[in-house]
mmCIF file of C-alpha atoms in Angstrom:
data_model
loop_
_atom_site.group_PDB
_atom_site.id
_atom_site.type_symbol
_atom_site.label_atom_id
_atom_site.label_comp_id
_atom_site.label_asym_id
_atom_site.label_seq_id
_atom_site.Cartn_x
_atom_site.Cartn_y
_atom_site.Cartn_z
ATOM 1 C CA UNK A 1093 84.216 112.791 89.000
ATOM 2 C CA UNK A 1094 81.985 109.708 89.106
ATOM 3 C CA UNK A 1095 82.703 106.667 86.957
ATOM 4 C CA UNK A 1096 79.949 104.038 86.798
ATOM 5 C CA UNK A 1097 80.667 100.368 86.093
ATOM 6 C CA UNK A 1098 78.563 97.288 85.448
ATOM 7 C CA UNK A 1099 80.285 95.036 87.964
ATOM 8 C CA UNK A 1100 82.442 95.097 91.073
ATOM 9 C CA UNK A 1101 85.167 93.310 89.103
ATOM 10 C CA UNK A 1102 85.372 96.247 86.705
ATOM 11 C CA UNK A 1103 85.714 98.631 89.647
ATOM 12 C CA UNK A 1104 88.488 96.498 91.147
ATOM 13 C CA UNK A 1105 90.409 96.359 87.876
ATOM 14 C CA UNK A 1106 90.140 100.121 87.372
ATOM 15 C CA UNK A 1107 91.299 100.822 90.920
ATOM 16 C CA UNK A 1108 94.223 98.405 90.617
ATOM 17 C CA UNK A 1109 95.241 100.006 87.312
ATOM 18 C CA UNK A 1110 95.103 103.477 88.883
ATOM 19 C CA UNK A 1111 97.161 102.309 91.865
ATOM 20 C CA UNK A 1112 99.846 100.723 89.673
ATOM 21 C CA UNK A 1113 99.967 103.725 87.351
ATOM 22 C CA UNK A 1114 100.245 106.205 90.237
ATOM 23 C CA UNK A 1115 103.011 104.115 91.789
ATOM 24 C CA UNK A 1116 104.999 103.981 88.560
ATOM 25 C CA UNK A 1117 104.734 107.726 87.995
ATOM 26 C CA UNK A 1118 105.559 108.711 91.585
ATOM 27 C CA UNK A 1119 108.577 106.406 91.767
ATOM 28 C CA UNK A 1120 109.842 107.657 88.419
ATOM 29 C CA UNK A 1121 109.516 111.303 89.434
ATOM 30 C CA UNK A 1122 110.612 111.287 93.083
ATOM 31 C CA UNK A 1123 111.804 107.808 93.990
ATOM 32 C CA UNK A 1124 108.913 106.711 96.198
ATOM 33 C CA UNK A 1125 105.176 106.163 96.262
ATOM 34 C CA UNK A 1126 103.090 106.981 99.322
ATOM 35 C CA UNK A 1127 99.688 105.314 99.524
ATOM 36 C CA UNK A 1128 96.866 105.120 102.036
ATOM 37 C CA UNK A 1129 94.814 101.943 102.254
ATOM 38 C CA UNK A 1130 91.223 101.639 103.394
ATOM 39 C CA UNK A 1131 89.525 98.911 105.393
ATOM 40 C CA UNK A 1132 86.165 97.218 105.285
ATOM 41 C CA UNK A 1133 85.128 94.670 102.698
ATOM 42 C CA UNK A 1134 85.091 96.949 99.646
ATOM 43 C CA UNK A 1135 88.846 97.016 98.854
ATOM 44 C CA UNK A 1136 89.604 93.310 99.333
ATOM 45 C CA UNK A 1137 89.166 92.559 95.637
ATOM 46 C CA UNK A 1138 91.463 95.446 94.707
ATOM 47 C CA UNK A 1139 94.179 94.235 97.069
ATOM 48 C CA UNK A 1140 93.976 90.667 95.796
ATOM 49 C CA UNK A 1141 94.383 91.948 92.240
ATOM 50 C CA UNK A 1142 97.441 94.005 93.179
ATOM 51 C CA UNK A 1143 98.949 90.891 94.775
ATOM 52 C CA UNK A 1144 98.285 88.762 91.684
ATOM 53 C CA UNK A 1145 100.886 87.875 89.079
ATOM 54 C CA UNK A 1146 99.219 90.270 86.654
ATOM 55 C CA UNK A 1147 99.970 93.299 88.844
ATOM 56 C CA UNK A 1148 102.561 92.804 91.554
ATOM 57 C CA UNK A 1149 105.537 92.913 89.198
ATOM 58 C CA UNK A 1150 104.367 96.231 87.748
ATOM 59 C CA UNK A 1151 105.264 97.988 90.999
ATOM 60 C CA UNK A 1152 108.653 98.459 92.659
ATOM 61 C CA UNK A 1153 107.410 97.589 96.134
ATOM 62 C CA UNK A 1154 110.742 98.480 97.745
ATOM 63 C CA UNK A 1155 109.833 102.127 97.110
ATOM 64 C CA UNK A 1156 106.211 101.935 98.265
ATOM 65 C CA UNK A 1157 105.193 103.376 101.651
ATOM 66 C CA UNK A 1158 101.884 102.191 103.080
ATOM 67 C CA UNK A 1159 99.660 103.986 105.583
ATOM 68 C CA UNK A 1160 95.998 103.571 106.532
ATOM 69 C CA UNK A 1161 93.110 105.999 106.440
ATOM 70 C CA UNK A 1162 91.686 104.774 109.709
ATOM 71 C CA UNK A 1163 91.678 101.882 112.102
ATOM 72 C CA UNK A 1164 89.667 100.317 114.860
ATOM 73 C CA UNK A 1165 91.790 100.396 118.019
ATOM 74 C CA UNK A 1166 92.247 96.632 118.194
ATOM 75 C CA UNK A 1167 95.394 94.451 118.049
ATOM 76 C CA UNK A 1168 96.780 93.743 114.591
ATOM 77 C CA UNK A 1169 95.773 90.073 114.820
ATOM 78 C CA UNK A 1170 92.145 90.945 115.562
ATOM 79 C CA UNK A 1171 89.652 90.135 112.794
ATOM 80 C CA UNK A 1172 88.337 93.712 113.068
ATOM 81 C CA UNK A 1173 91.760 95.141 112.160
ATOM 82 C CA UNK A 1174 91.995 96.888 108.809
ATOM 83 C CA UNK A 1175 95.708 96.106 108.800
ATOM 84 C CA UNK A 1176 95.095 92.375 109.230
ATOM 85 C CA UNK A 1177 92.823 92.348 106.181
ATOM 86 C CA UNK A 1178 95.375 94.318 104.157
ATOM 87 C CA UNK A 1179 98.165 91.901 105.059
ATOM 88 C CA UNK A 1180 96.106 88.810 104.252
ATOM 89 C CA UNK A 1181 95.005 90.105 100.843
ATOM 90 C CA UNK A 1182 98.010 92.184 99.721
ATOM 91 C CA UNK A 1183 100.961 93.073 101.911
ATOM 92 C CA UNK A 1184 101.998 89.513 102.789
ATOM 93 C CA UNK A 1185 102.092 88.646 99.095
ATOM 94 C CA UNK A 1186 104.320 91.398 97.698
ATOM 95 C CA UNK A 1187 108.001 92.221 98.374
ATOM 96 C CA UNK A 1188 107.454 95.397 100.399
ATOM 97 C CA UNK A 1189 109.913 96.088 103.244
ATOM 98 C CA UNK A 1190 108.294 95.899 106.671
ATOM 99 C CA UNK A 1191 109.836 99.249 107.571
ATOM 100 C CA UNK A 1192 107.786 100.816 104.767
ATOM 101 C CA UNK A 1193 104.495 99.770 106.390
ATOM 102 C CA UNK A 1194 102.974 101.973 109.071
ATOM 103 C CA UNK A 1195 100.134 100.271 110.916
ATOM 104 C CA UNK A 1196 97.677 102.496 112.751
ATOM 105 C CA UNK A 1197 97.972 100.643 116.045
ATOM 106 C CA UNK A 1198 100.554 100.068 118.769
ATOM 107 C CA UNK A 1199 100.395 98.153 122.018
ATOM 108 C CA UNK A 1200 100.996 99.973 125.268
ATOM 109 C CA UNK A 1201 99.895 103.482 124.302
ATOM 110 C CA UNK A 1202 96.547 105.242 124.154
ATOM 111 C CA UNK A 1203 94.840 105.899 120.807
ATOM 112 C CA UNK A 1204 95.306 109.629 121.367
ATOM 113 C CA UNK A 1205 99.029 109.234 122.021
ATOM 114 C CA UNK A 1206 99.486 107.105 118.943
ATOM 115 C CA UNK A 1207 97.529 109.548 116.779
ATOM 116 C CA UNK A 1208 100.174 112.167 117.579
ATOM 117 C CA UNK A 1209 102.964 109.670 116.865
ATOM 118 C CA UNK A 1210 101.354 108.621 113.589
ATOM 119 C CA UNK A 1211 101.119 112.232 112.490
ATOM 120 C CA UNK A 1212 104.832 112.710 113.158
ATOM 121 C CA UNK A 1213 105.576 109.585 111.114
ATOM 122 C CA UNK A 1214 103.590 110.986 108.204
ATOM 123 C CA UNK A 1215 105.516 114.256 108.442
ATOM 124 C CA UNK A 1216 108.800 112.345 108.447
ATOM 125 C CA UNK A 1217 107.944 110.309 105.333
ATOM 126 C CA UNK A 1218 105.987 112.917 103.371
ATOM 127 C CA UNK A 1219 107.475 116.170 104.639
ATOM 128 C CA UNK A 1220 105.557 119.133 105.955
ATOM 129 C CA UNK A 1221 103.456 119.315 102.789
ATOM 130 C CA UNK A 1222 101.732 116.095 103.809
ATOM 131 C CA UNK A 1223 100.712 115.172 100.283
ATOM 132 C CA UNK A 1224 100.007 111.479 99.732
ATOM 133 C CA UNK A 1225 100.279 110.241 96.161
ATOM 134 C CA UNK A 1226 97.134 108.123 96.452
ATOM 135 C CA UNK A 1227 94.429 107.599 99.059
ATOM 136 C CA UNK A 1228 91.892 104.802 98.775
ATOM 137 C CA UNK A 1229 88.629 105.375 100.619
ATOM 138 C CA UNK A 1230 85.417 103.499 101.125
ATOM 139 C CA UNK A 1231 82.064 105.006 102.009
ATOM 140 C CA UNK A 1232 79.680 103.691 104.630
ATOM 141 C CA UNK A 1233 75.950 103.329 104.186
ATOM 142 C CA UNK A 1234 75.640 106.437 106.390
ATOM 143 C CA UNK A 1235 77.991 108.535 104.246
ATOM 144 C CA UNK A 1236 81.009 108.251 106.538
ATOM 145 C CA UNK A 1237 84.528 107.734 105.241
ATOM 146 C CA UNK A 1238 87.675 106.707 107.108
ATOM 147 C CA UNK A 1239 86.545 107.166 110.753
ATOM 148 C CA UNK A 1240 84.824 110.440 110.003
ATOM 149 C CA UNK A 1241 81.391 109.502 111.307
ATOM 150 C CA UNK A 1242 78.227 111.629 111.291
ATOM 151 C CA UNK A 1243 77.899 114.031 114.180
ATOM 152 C CA UNK A 1244 81.367 113.431 115.662
ATOM 153 C CA UNK A 1245 83.666 116.254 116.766
ATOM 154 C CA UNK A 1246 86.461 114.966 114.504
ATOM 155 C CA UNK A 1247 84.537 116.440 111.567
ATOM 156 C CA UNK A 1248 85.441 119.918 112.839
ATOM 157 C CA UNK A 1249 89.179 119.223 113.171
ATOM 158 C CA UNK A 1250 91.269 121.710 111.213
ATOM 159 C CA UNK A 1251 94.827 121.425 112.561
ATOM 160 C CA UNK A 1252 95.544 117.795 113.408
ATOM 161 C CA UNK A 1253 96.443 115.433 110.585
ATOM 162 C CA UNK A 1254 95.522 112.386 112.653
ATOM 163 C CA UNK A 1255 92.957 112.134 115.439
ATOM 164 C CA UNK A 1256 91.608 109.472 117.781
ATOM 165 C CA UNK A 1257 88.391 109.313 119.743
ATOM 166 C CA UNK A 1258 85.840 107.006 121.337
ATOM 167 C CA UNK A 1259 82.983 106.174 118.982
ATOM 168 C CA UNK A 1260 80.131 105.572 121.415
ATOM 169 C CA UNK A 1261 77.675 103.869 118.998
ATOM 170 C CA UNK A 1262 80.312 101.212 118.265
ATOM 171 C CA UNK A 1263 81.702 101.141 121.823
ATOM 172 C CA UNK A 1264 85.293 101.360 120.623
ATOM 173 C CA UNK A 1265 88.104 103.804 119.961
ATOM 174 C CA UNK A 1266 88.945 104.770 116.388
ATOM 175 C CA UNK A 1267 92.013 106.453 114.914
ATOM 176 C CA UNK A 1268 91.738 108.322 111.618
ATOM 177 C CA UNK A 1269 93.293 110.688 109.157
ATOM 178 C CA UNK A 1270 91.410 113.981 109.225
ATOM 179 C CA UNK A 1271 89.703 115.643 106.289
ATOM 180 C CA UNK A 1272 92.324 118.435 105.978
ATOM 181 C CA UNK A 1273 95.103 115.858 105.525
ATOM 182 C CA UNK A 1274 93.115 113.650 103.158
ATOM 183 C CA UNK A 1275 92.340 116.680 101.014
ATOM 184 C CA UNK A 1276 96.055 117.340 100.439
ATOM 185 C CA UNK A 1277 96.415 114.137 98.400
ATOM 186 C CA UNK A 1278 97.277 114.072 94.711
ATOM 187 C CA UNK A 1279 94.600 111.457 93.999
ATOM 188 C CA UNK A 1280 91.690 110.212 96.104
ATOM 189 C CA UNK A 1281 89.763 107.155 94.950
ATOM 190 C CA UNK A 1282 86.433 106.325 96.589
ATOM 191 C CA UNK A 1283 85.027 102.852 95.995
ATOM 192 C CA UNK A 1284 81.311 102.213 96.560
ATOM 193 C CA UNK A 1285 79.032 99.500 95.281
ATOM 194 C CA UNK A 1286 75.752 97.846 96.133
ATOM 195 C CA UNK A 1287 72.226 98.923 96.966
ATOM 196 C CA UNK A 1288 73.081 99.990 100.516
ATOM 197 C CA UNK A 1289 75.270 102.797 99.165
ATOM 198 C CA UNK A 1290 72.674 104.304 96.832
ATOM 199 C CA UNK A 1291 71.106 106.823 99.196
ATOM 200 C CA UNK A 1292 74.372 108.048 100.700
ATOM 201 C CA UNK A 1293 76.054 108.375 97.303
ATOM 202 C CA UNK A 1294 73.180 110.471 95.989
ATOM 203 C CA UNK A 1295 73.230 112.762 99.028
ATOM 204 C CA UNK A 1296 77.019 113.090 99.024
ATOM 205 C CA UNK A 1297 77.310 113.923 95.334
ATOM 206 C CA UNK A 1298 74.118 115.845 94.553
ATOM 207 C CA UNK A 1299 72.452 116.644 97.879
ATOM 208 C CA UNK A 1300 72.607 119.752 100.054
ATOM 209 C CA UNK A 1301 75.995 120.314 101.692
ATOM 210 C CA UNK A 1302 75.593 118.827 105.154
ATOM 211 C CA UNK A 1303 78.860 117.115 106.162
ATOM 212 C CA UNK A 1304 77.699 116.671 109.749
ATOM 213 C CA UNK A 1305 75.196 114.179 108.347
ATOM 214 C CA UNK A 1306 77.229 113.005 105.326
ATOM 215 C CA UNK A 1307 80.940 113.348 106.236
ATOM 216 C CA UNK A 1308 82.129 112.228 102.786
ATOM 217 C CA UNK A 1309 81.153 115.711 101.633
ATOM 218 C CA UNK A 1310 84.225 117.009 103.522
ATOM 219 C CA UNK A 1311 86.479 115.290 101.004
ATOM 220 C CA UNK A 1312 87.350 118.039 98.557
ATOM 221 C CA UNK A 1313 90.961 117.889 97.317
ATOM 222 C CA UNK A 1314 92.912 121.126 97.532
ATOM 223 C CA UNK A 1315 94.634 120.552 94.206
ATOM 224 C CA UNK A 1316 94.328 116.831 93.548
ATOM 225 C CA UNK A 1317 91.753 114.589 91.908
ATOM 226 C CA UNK A 1318 88.706 113.004 93.535
ATOM 227 C CA UNK A 1319 87.331 109.975 91.727
ATOM 228 C CA UNK A 1320 84.309 107.872 92.681
ATOM 229 C CA UNK A 1321 84.316 104.338 91.271
ATOM 230 C CA UNK A 1322 80.777 102.991 91.675
ATOM 231 C CA UNK A 1323 78.538 100.335 90.181
ATOM 232 C CA UNK A 1324 75.173 100.951 88.524
ATOM 233 C CA UNK A 1325 73.299 99.803 91.614
ATOM 234 C CA UNK A 1326 75.023 102.298 93.923
ATOM 235 C CA UNK A 1327 74.575 104.990 91.301
ATOM 236 C CA UNK A 1328 70.859 104.217 91.071
ATOM 237 C CA UNK A 1329 71.038 103.652 87.325
ATOM 238 C CA UNK A 1330 70.508 99.903 87.303
#
């Protein structure tokens, strides 16, 4: 489903409302809420809203468990770190226990080793079903999501829940949730806005199925809900 908004602020408010509502329902039904955050610049406004007085008291943060969809393999204090951005905009401003936060990076191990460890952590928190309550995703100008980039072997992964690899065009290692795990989620929210997203959004949602070129097309929930929150410019209706 695609929902089109006039402004980025409207997208942020909708996403924050959906996050808070999903948290309330999950905690009421099973005592915890498992969420996956995304990086990049797109979610910063959402995170700041969730950390504001208008939202943070709506959520019992002691029962929230935070993971990430992907990460650049850089230290947590690096400006390129998705985790650093999430802490500065959200996690450092709400009363969530540190033991409920699972960063996608660890010193002293290889990305591949930590991918296996991260998968085991997910299994421990979520169980063998591996069903997150909510996953937030962005979409790149090239149609990638998480670290599922066009033409990379990770797009073919069917068994691993988490994978790591060297992304040659960016000259760095990436660690990412795989499409099969993402697709288990109860709710997946994709945020995209701005002119640079227009072409990719059109191809992903209405174009020929070609996930090697547009990896976002791999995101098809098994039984959950997929929701695109976009502005008129990205949707090409402005």
